[in-house]
Amino acid sequence: MIAAKSGSPLVVGQGVNENFVASDIPAMLSHTREMIFLHDGEIAICSKEGLSFIDFEGKKLDKMSKTITWSPLMAEKGGYRHFMLKEIHEQPRAVADTIAGRVHKSKKTIVLDSLGIDPETLRDMERIYIIACGTSWHAALVGKFLLEKHVRIPVEVDIASEFRYRNPLVSAKTLTIVISQSGETADTLAALRESHAKEGKVLAICNVVESSITRDSDGVLYTHAGPEIGVASTKAFTTQLVALFLFTLYLGQVRNCIDTQIEADLIGELLTLPRKMEETLELDAQIEDAARNYIHTSDFLYLGRGNQYPIALEGALKLKEISYIHAEGYPAGEMKHGPIALIDEDLPVVCLAPYNHTFGKVVSNMEEVRTRGGQLITITDSILPNLKDSSQNLFTIPTIHDDLMPVLTSIPLQLLAYHIAVLKGTDVDQPRNLAKSVTVE
């Protein structure tokens, strides 16, 4: 068997008296953990004599295998009905793994020794782009809030398929952060190369070791989410949010622009996050019960302000992906600029209402929905009684610092989409027309 790599991902698994070829690691984990990653322009020849490698010109190549730490059990359902539900419930562990080894607990600082980009280079940056597609783009939007708030550096977020075609203003003093679960997303890879062509530095936030994006970047921050089998991203998304939070604090350290006490407080909050995610997952049964009311709904509206606006987008995307219900995410302050015309007794409106500086504004939006007969689904950490009175469904989550709240508010939205999809009878793990990794334009 001859396997050639050109553009799309290709991995060779090296077993005992047997070899395997696949596009992703999980497909082979039950057979071997020794993986050989091909680069573009390389060919693997599998025969009874063993493995050999050449390039497209016929020159012999020496390729070394890499031992993958993911266990075969991580790529199995483990008693859950779907991979997606398993991966939703794996999020506290995945986030703990993303944090592990990166927090100096006694000094309350962030340690990213293996980042690959030296502190002097990061201090020299004048501008940041964050580039991604789909769910990863929503994580990028949250990253913009974090970086501009704590590092005070201009951040622009771009969809990779737009960035690559618009001659972006990248220079040697520009840091481009590319985010991809698989590390093989075609448009994100092209955006990375566009930044390099303009002499910019590139940092990858990625889940898959030795993927194309991680190999081509100047530095890498791995999310350590483990294999994600479900097409609709869950634990990959929340670990991306945590990776961006870690990088923000680290960049604030190296640029001397974050107060040490503020950083210590934020790290303290970060260390409570896995436990609070577990508490949030206890809403599962309550959300499943509520989902029964919405299986015949044709449209949803999701509203959020500040760093909750990207989570509204993400919640709407999750519902669209797996239940095939039309949904839109909107900044809550924009409701009166169009979406309010859609609100009637048939429209469920999901409001993200953490108790922060915009809480009163979101409550005002909720009142506008209620007076027009809309069905309110509220996610909040507030215990004010009027919220319960005005909402058809109220899901109360633990309180955490506002910078980390997007991680917690994501979880009820994932569960809501999941349970609606299951009740509708759709293929949750492999929704129609979608692929886990978009490796072609």
Coordinates of C-alpha atoms in Angstrom, one line a residue:
M1 CA 0.0 0.0 0.0
I2 CA 1.3 3.4 -0.9
A3 CA 0.0 6.5 0.9
A4 CA 0.9 10.1 -0.2
K5 CA 0.3 13.3 1.7
S6 CA -0.6 16.5 -0.2
G7 CA -2.8 19.0 1.8
S8 CA -5.0 16.6 3.7
P9 CA -3.8 15.0 7.0
L10 CA -2.2 11.6 6.9
V11 CA -0.9 9.5 9.8
V12 CA 0.9 6.1 9.7
G13 CA 0.5 3.8 12.7
Q14 CA 3.4 1.4 13.3
G15 CA 2.3 -1.9 14.9
V16 CA 3.9 -5.3 15.4
N17 CA 4.0 -7.1 12.0
E18 CA 1.3 -4.6 10.9
N19 CA 0.9 -1.0 9.9
F20 CA -2.0 1.4 9.5
V21 CA -2.9 4.5 7.6
A22 CA -5.5 7.0 8.6
S23 CA -6.3 10.7 8.5
D24 CA -6.4 11.1 12.3
I25 CA -4.9 9.5 15.4
P26 CA -8.1 8.1 17.2
A27 CA -8.8 5.7 14.3
M28 CA -5.7 3.7 15.1
L29 CA -5.5 4.0 18.9
S30 CA -6.9 0.5 19.6
H31 CA -4.1 -1.0 17.4
T32 CA -1.0 1.1 18.2
R33 CA 0.2 4.3 19.9
E34 CA 3.3 4.6 17.7
M35 CA 2.5 7.2 15.0
I36 CA 4.5 8.6 12.1
F37 CA 3.3 12.0 10.8
L38 CA 3.8 12.7 7.1
H39 CA 4.5 16.1 5.7
D40 CA 3.2 17.4 2.4
G41 CA 5.2 15.9 -0.4
E42 CA 6.0 12.7 1.4
I43 CA 5.0 9.1 0.6
A44 CA 4.7 6.0 2.9
I45 CA 5.2 2.6 1.4
C46 CA 3.7 -0.2 3.5
S47 CA 4.7 -3.8 2.6
K48 CA 5.3 -7.1 4.3
E49 CA 9.0 -6.1 4.6
G50 CA 8.0 -3.1 6.7
L51 CA 7.6 0.7 6.3
S52 CA 9.7 3.0 4.1
F53 CA 9.4 6.6 3.2
I54 CA 10.3 8.7 0.2
D55 CA 9.5 12.2 -1.1
F56 CA 7.7 13.0 -4.3
E57 CA 11.1 13.1 -6.1
G58 CA 11.9 9.5 -4.9
K59 CA 14.5 10.5 -2.3
K60 CA 14.6 8.2 0.8
L61 CA 13.4 9.7 4.1
D62 CA 14.2 8.7 7.7
K63 CA 11.0 9.1 9.7
M64 CA 10.8 8.5 13.4
S65 CA 7.6 7.4 15.2
K66 CA 6.1 9.4 18.1
T67 CA 4.4 7.7 21.0
I68 CA 0.9 9.1 21.6
T69 CA -0.1 9.4 25.2
W70 CA -3.9 9.1 24.5
S71 CA -5.2 5.7 25.6
P72 CA -7.6 3.7 23.4
L73 CA -10.3 4.1 26.1
M74 CA -10.2 7.8 25.5
A75 CA -11.5 7.2 22.0
E76 CA -14.4 5.0 23.1
K77 CA -17.8 6.0 24.4
G78 CA -17.2 4.6 27.9
G79 CA -20.9 3.9 28.6
Y80 CA -22.2 7.2 27.3
R81 CA -24.9 7.1 24.6
H82 CA -22.9 9.4 22.3
F83 CA -19.3 10.6 22.1
M84 CA -20.6 14.2 22.3
L85 CA -22.1 13.6 25.7
K86 CA -19.0 11.8 26.9
E87 CA -16.9 14.7 25.8
I88 CA -19.1 17.3 27.5
H89 CA -18.7 15.4 30.7
E90 CA -14.9 15.1 30.2
Q91 CA -14.5 18.9 30.2
P92 CA -13.5 19.3 33.9
R93 CA -10.7 16.7 33.4
A94 CA -9.6 18.2 30.1
V95 CA -9.4 21.7 31.5
A96 CA -7.4 20.4 34.5
D97 CA -5.0 18.8 32.0
T98 CA -4.7 22.1 30.1
I99 CA -3.8 23.9 33.4
A100 CA -1.5 21.2 34.7
G101 CA 2.2 22.2 34.9
R102 CA 1.5 25.7 33.7
V103 CA 0.7 27.4 37.1
H104 CA 3.4 28.1 39.6
K105 CA 1.1 27.7 42.6
S106 CA 3.4 29.2 45.3
K107 CA 4.4 32.2 43.2
K108 CA 0.9 32.5 41.5
T109 CA 2.4 33.0 38.1
I110 CA 2.0 31.3 34.7
V111 CA 4.8 29.0 33.4
L112 CA 4.9 28.4 29.6
D113 CA 8.5 27.2 29.2
S114 CA 7.7 25.1 26.1
L115 CA 5.8 27.9 24.3
G116 CA 8.6 28.2 21.6
I117 CA 8.5 32.0 21.3
D118 CA 10.9 33.8 23.6
P119 CA 9.7 36.5 26.0
E120 CA 11.9 39.2 24.3
T121 CA 10.0 38.6 21.0
L122 CA 6.6 38.7 22.7
R123 CA 7.6 42.0 24.4
D124 CA 8.4 43.4 20.9
M125 CA 4.9 42.7 19.5
E126 CA 2.8 45.7 18.6
R127 CA -0.3 44.0 17.4
I128 CA -2.1 40.6 17.6
Y129 CA -4.3 38.8 15.1
I130 CA -6.3 35.7 16.2
I131 CA -7.3 33.5 13.3
A132 CA -9.7 30.6 13.3
C133 CA -12.8 28.9 11.8
G134 CA -16.1 27.8 13.3
T135 CA -16.1 27.1 17.0
S136 CA -12.4 28.1 17.3
W137 CA -13.3 31.5 16.0
H138 CA -15.7 31.9 18.9
A139 CA -12.9 31.1 21.3
A140 CA -10.8 33.7 19.4
L141 CA -13.4 36.4 20.1
V142 CA -13.3 35.6 23.8
G143 CA -9.5 35.8 23.6
K144 CA -9.7 39.4 22.2
F145 CA -11.6 40.5 25.3
L146 CA -9.0 38.9 27.6
L147 CA -5.9 40.2 25.8
E148 CA -7.1 43.8 25.3
K149 CA -8.3 44.0 28.9
H150 CA -5.2 42.7 30.6
V151 CA -2.3 43.2 28.1
R152 CA -3.6 46.5 26.5
I153 CA -2.5 45.5 23.0
P154 CA -4.7 45.8 19.9
V155 CA -6.2 42.5 18.9
E156 CA -8.1 41.8 15.7
V157 CA -10.0 38.6 15.2
D158 CA -10.4 37.2 11.7
I159 CA -12.1 34.2 10.1
A160 CA -9.3 32.3 8.4
S161 CA -11.0 32.0 5.0
E162 CA -11.3 35.9 4.9
F163 CA -7.9 36.7 6.3
R164 CA -6.0 34.7 3.7
Y165 CA -7.5 36.7 0.8
R166 CA -7.4 40.3 2.0
N167 CA -3.7 41.2 2.1
P168 CA -3.7 41.7 5.9
L169 CA -1.4 44.3 7.7
V170 CA 1.1 41.9 9.1
S171 CA 4.7 42.9 9.9
A172 CA 7.6 41.5 11.9
K173 CA 6.0 43.1 15.0
T174 CA 2.7 41.2 14.6
L175 CA 1.9 38.1 16.5
T176 CA -0.7 35.9 14.8
I177 CA -2.4 33.3 17.0
V178 CA -4.0 30.5 15.0
I179 CA -6.5 28.2 16.7
S180 CA -7.5 24.8 15.5
Q181 CA -8.5 21.6 17.3
S182 CA -7.1 19.3 14.6
G183 CA -4.2 21.4 13.4
E184 CA -5.2 20.6 9.8
T185 CA -7.8 23.2 9.0
A186 CA -7.0 24.2 5.5
D187 CA -8.0 27.9 5.7
T188 CA -6.3 28.4 9.1
L189 CA -3.1 26.7 7.7
A190 CA -3.2 29.1 4.7
A191 CA -3.6 32.1 7.1
L192 CA -0.6 30.9 9.1
R193 CA 1.5 30.8 5.9
E194 CA 0.2 34.3 4.9
S195 CA 1.4 35.7 8.2
H196 CA 4.8 34.0 7.8
A197 CA 5.1 35.4 4.2
K198 CA 4.8 38.9 5.7
E199 CA 7.5 38.1 8.4
G200 CA 5.0 37.8 11.3
K201 CA 5.4 35.4 14.2
V202 CA 2.8 32.7 14.6
L203 CA 1.6 30.9 17.8
A204 CA -0.7 27.9 17.4
I205 CA -3.3 26.8 20.0
C206 CA -4.0 23.3 19.1
N207 CA -5.0 19.9 20.4
V208 CA -3.2 17.5 18.1
V209 CA 0.6 16.9 18.3
E210 CA 2.6 17.0 15.2
S211 CA -0.3 18.4 13.1
S212 CA 0.5 20.6 10.1
I213 CA -0.3 23.8 12.0
T214 CA 1.9 23.0 15.0
R215 CA 4.8 22.0 12.8
D216 CA 4.6 25.2 10.7
S217 CA 4.2 27.7 13.7
D218 CA 6.9 29.4 15.6
G219 CA 5.4 28.4 18.9
V220 CA 2.6 26.0 20.2
L221 CA 0.3 26.0 23.2
Y222 CA -1.3 22.6 23.3
T223 CA -4.8 22.3 24.9
H224 CA -4.4 18.7 26.1
A225 CA -8.1 18.0 25.5
G226 CA -7.5 14.4 24.4
P227 CA -9.2 12.9 21.4
E228 CA -12.5 14.6 20.4
I229 CA -14.6 12.2 18.3
G230 CA -17.9 14.1 18.1
V231 CA -18.1 16.5 15.2
A232 CA -19.6 19.3 17.3
S233 CA -16.7 20.6 19.3
T234 CA -17.1 20.8 23.1
K235 CA -14.1 20.0 25.2
A236 CA -11.8 21.3 22.5
F237 CA -13.6 24.7 22.7
T238 CA -13.5 25.1 26.5
T239 CA -9.8 24.1 26.6
Q240 CA -9.1 26.7 23.9
L241 CA -10.7 29.3 26.2
V242 CA -8.5 28.2 29.1
A243 CA -5.4 28.2 26.8
L244 CA -6.2 31.8 25.8
F245 CA -6.6 32.7 29.5
L246 CA -3.2 31.2 30.3
F247 CA -1.5 33.0 27.4
T248 CA -3.1 36.3 28.4
L249 CA -1.7 36.1 31.9
Y250 CA 1.7 34.9 30.6
L251 CA 1.9 37.8 28.1
G252 CA 0.9 40.2 30.8
Q253 CA 3.8 38.9 32.9
V254 CA 6.4 39.2 30.2
R255 CA 5.2 42.7 29.2
N256 CA 5.0 43.8 32.8
C257 CA 1.5 45.1 32.3
I258 CA -0.6 43.1 34.7
D259 CA -0.7 43.8 38.5
T260 CA 0.8 40.8 40.4
Q261 CA -2.2 40.8 42.9
I262 CA -4.7 40.8 40.0
E263 CA -2.8 37.9 38.4
A264 CA -2.7 36.0 41.7
D265 CA -6.4 36.4 42.1
L266 CA -7.1 35.3 38.6
I267 CA -4.9 32.2 39.0
G268 CA -6.8 31.4 42.2
E269 CA -10.1 31.5 40.3
L270 CA -8.6 29.4 37.5
L271 CA -7.7 26.6 39.9
T272 CA -11.4 26.4 41.0
L273 CA -12.6 26.1 37.4
P274 CA -12.6 22.3 37.0
R275 CA -14.7 21.9 40.2
K276 CA -17.2 24.5 39.2
M277 CA -17.5 22.9 35.7
E278 CA -18.4 19.7 37.5
E279 CA -21.1 21.6 39.5
T280 CA -22.4 23.0 36.2
L281 CA -22.7 19.5 34.7
E282 CA -25.1 18.7 37.5
L283 CA -27.7 20.6 35.5
D284 CA -27.8 17.8 32.9
A285 CA -31.1 16.2 34.0
Q286 CA -32.8 19.6 34.4
I287 CA -31.7 20.7 30.9
E288 CA -32.8 17.4 29.4
D289 CA -36.2 17.9 30.9
A290 CA -36.5 21.4 29.6
A291 CA -35.3 20.3 26.1
R292 CA -38.6 18.4 25.6
N293 CA -40.4 21.7 25.2
Y294 CA -38.3 22.7 22.2
I295 CA -38.1 19.7 19.9
H296 CA -40.7 21.2 17.5
T297 CA -39.3 24.7 17.5
S298 CA -38.0 26.0 14.2
D299 CA -36.0 29.0 15.4
F300 CA -33.9 30.1 18.4
L301 CA -32.3 33.4 19.4
Y302 CA -29.2 33.6 21.7
L303 CA -28.3 36.8 23.4
G304 CA -25.2 37.8 25.3
R305 CA -23.1 40.9 26.1
G306 CA -19.4 41.4 26.3
N307 CA -17.5 38.1 26.5
Q308 CA -20.8 36.3 26.5
Y309 CA -21.7 37.4 23.0
P310 CA -19.2 34.9 21.5
I311 CA -20.8 32.2 23.7
A312 CA -24.2 33.1 22.3
L313 CA -22.7 32.6 18.9
E314 CA -21.3 29.2 20.0
G315 CA -24.6 28.1 21.5
A316 CA -26.5 28.9 18.3
L317 CA -23.9 27.1 16.3
K318 CA -24.1 24.0 18.5
L319 CA -27.9 23.9 18.1
K320 CA -27.6 24.3 14.3
E321 CA -25.0 21.7 13.9
I322 CA -26.6 18.8 15.6
S323 CA -30.4 19.5 15.7
Y324 CA -30.8 21.3 12.4
I325 CA -32.8 24.0 14.0
H326 CA -32.1 27.5 12.7
A327 CA -30.5 29.7 15.5
E328 CA -28.9 33.1 15.7
G329 CA -26.5 34.5 18.2
Y330 CA -26.6 38.3 18.8
P331 CA -25.1 40.9 21.0
A332 CA -27.9 41.6 23.5
G333 CA -27.6 45.4 23.0
E334 CA -28.3 44.9 19.3
M335 CA -31.7 43.2 19.9
K336 CA -33.6 46.4 19.2
H337 CA -31.7 46.8 15.9
G338 CA -33.6 44.0 14.1
P339 CA -34.0 40.7 16.0
I340 CA -36.7 42.1 18.3
A341 CA -39.0 41.9 15.2
L342 CA -38.8 38.1 15.4
I343 CA -39.9 37.8 19.0
D344 CA -43.3 36.2 19.6
E345 CA -44.7 33.4 21.7
D346 CA -43.1 30.7 19.4
L347 CA -39.5 32.0 19.7
P348 CA -37.3 30.7 22.5
V349 CA -34.7 33.3 23.5
V350 CA -31.6 32.1 25.4
C351 CA -30.2 34.8 27.6
L352 CA -26.7 34.6 29.1
A353 CA -26.9 36.7 32.2
P354 CA -24.0 36.4 34.5
Y355 CA -24.0 38.8 37.5
N356 CA -21.5 41.3 36.1
H357 CA -21.3 44.9 35.2
T358 CA -23.8 44.4 32.3
F359 CA -26.3 42.3 34.2
G360 CA -28.8 45.1 34.5
K361 CA -28.7 45.7 30.8
V362 CA -29.3 42.0 30.0
V363 CA -32.2 41.9 32.5
S364 CA -33.7 44.8 30.5
N365 CA -33.4 42.9 27.3
M366 CA -35.1 39.9 29.0
E367 CA -38.0 42.1 30.0
E368 CA -38.3 43.2 26.4
V369 CA -38.5 39.6 25.4
R370 CA -41.0 38.7 28.1
T371 CA -43.4 41.6 27.3
R372 CA -43.6 40.3 23.7
G373 CA -44.4 36.8 24.7
G374 CA -41.0 35.2 23.9
Q375 CA -40.0 32.1 25.8
L376 CA -37.0 32.9 28.0
I377 CA -34.2 30.4 28.8
T378 CA -31.9 32.1 31.2
I379 CA -28.3 31.0 32.2
T380 CA -27.0 33.0 35.2
D381 CA -25.1 32.8 38.5
S382 CA -27.6 35.3 40.1
I383 CA -30.1 34.2 42.7
L384 CA -32.4 37.2 42.3
P385 CA -36.0 35.9 42.4
N386 CA -37.3 38.1 39.6
L387 CA -35.2 36.1 37.1
K388 CA -37.0 32.9 37.9
D389 CA -40.4 34.6 37.7
S390 CA -39.6 35.9 34.2
S391 CA -38.0 32.8 32.7
Q392 CA -39.7 29.6 31.4
N393 CA -36.4 27.9 32.2
L394 CA -33.7 29.1 34.5
F395 CA -30.4 27.4 34.9
T396 CA -28.2 28.6 37.7
I397 CA -24.5 28.0 37.5
P398 CA -21.7 28.6 40.0
T399 CA -20.1 32.1 40.4
I400 CA -16.6 32.6 39.0
H401 CA -14.5 35.6 37.8
D402 CA -16.1 37.2 34.7
D403 CA -13.0 36.4 32.6
L404 CA -13.6 32.6 33.2
M405 CA -17.4 32.8 33.1
P406 CA -17.5 31.9 29.3
V407 CA -16.3 28.4 30.2
L408 CA -19.2 27.8 32.6
T409 CA -21.9 29.3 30.4
S410 CA -20.8 27.2 27.5
I411 CA -21.7 24.0 29.2
P412 CA -25.6 24.4 29.6
L413 CA -25.7 25.5 25.9
Q414 CA -23.9 22.3 24.9
L415 CA -26.2 20.2 26.9
L416 CA -29.3 22.0 25.6
A417 CA -28.2 21.4 22.0
Y418 CA -27.4 17.8 22.7
H419 CA -30.7 16.9 24.4
I420 CA -32.8 18.7 21.8
A421 CA -30.9 16.8 19.0
V422 CA -31.3 13.4 20.8
L423 CA -35.0 14.0 21.3
K424 CA -35.4 14.9 17.6
G425 CA -33.5 11.7 16.6
T426 CA -30.7 13.3 14.7
D427 CA -27.2 11.8 14.3
V428 CA -25.5 13.7 17.2
D429 CA -21.9 12.5 16.7
Q430 CA -22.0 12.7 12.9
P431 CA -24.4 15.4 11.8
R432 CA -25.3 15.6 8.1
N433 CA -23.0 17.4 5.7
L434 CA -20.3 18.0 8.4
A435 CA -16.8 16.7 8.9
K436 CA -14.7 16.9 12.1
S437 CA -11.7 18.5 10.3
V438 CA -12.2 20.8 7.3
T439 CA -9.1 20.0 5.4
V440 CA -10.1 21.4 2.0
E441 CA -11.1 24.9 1.0

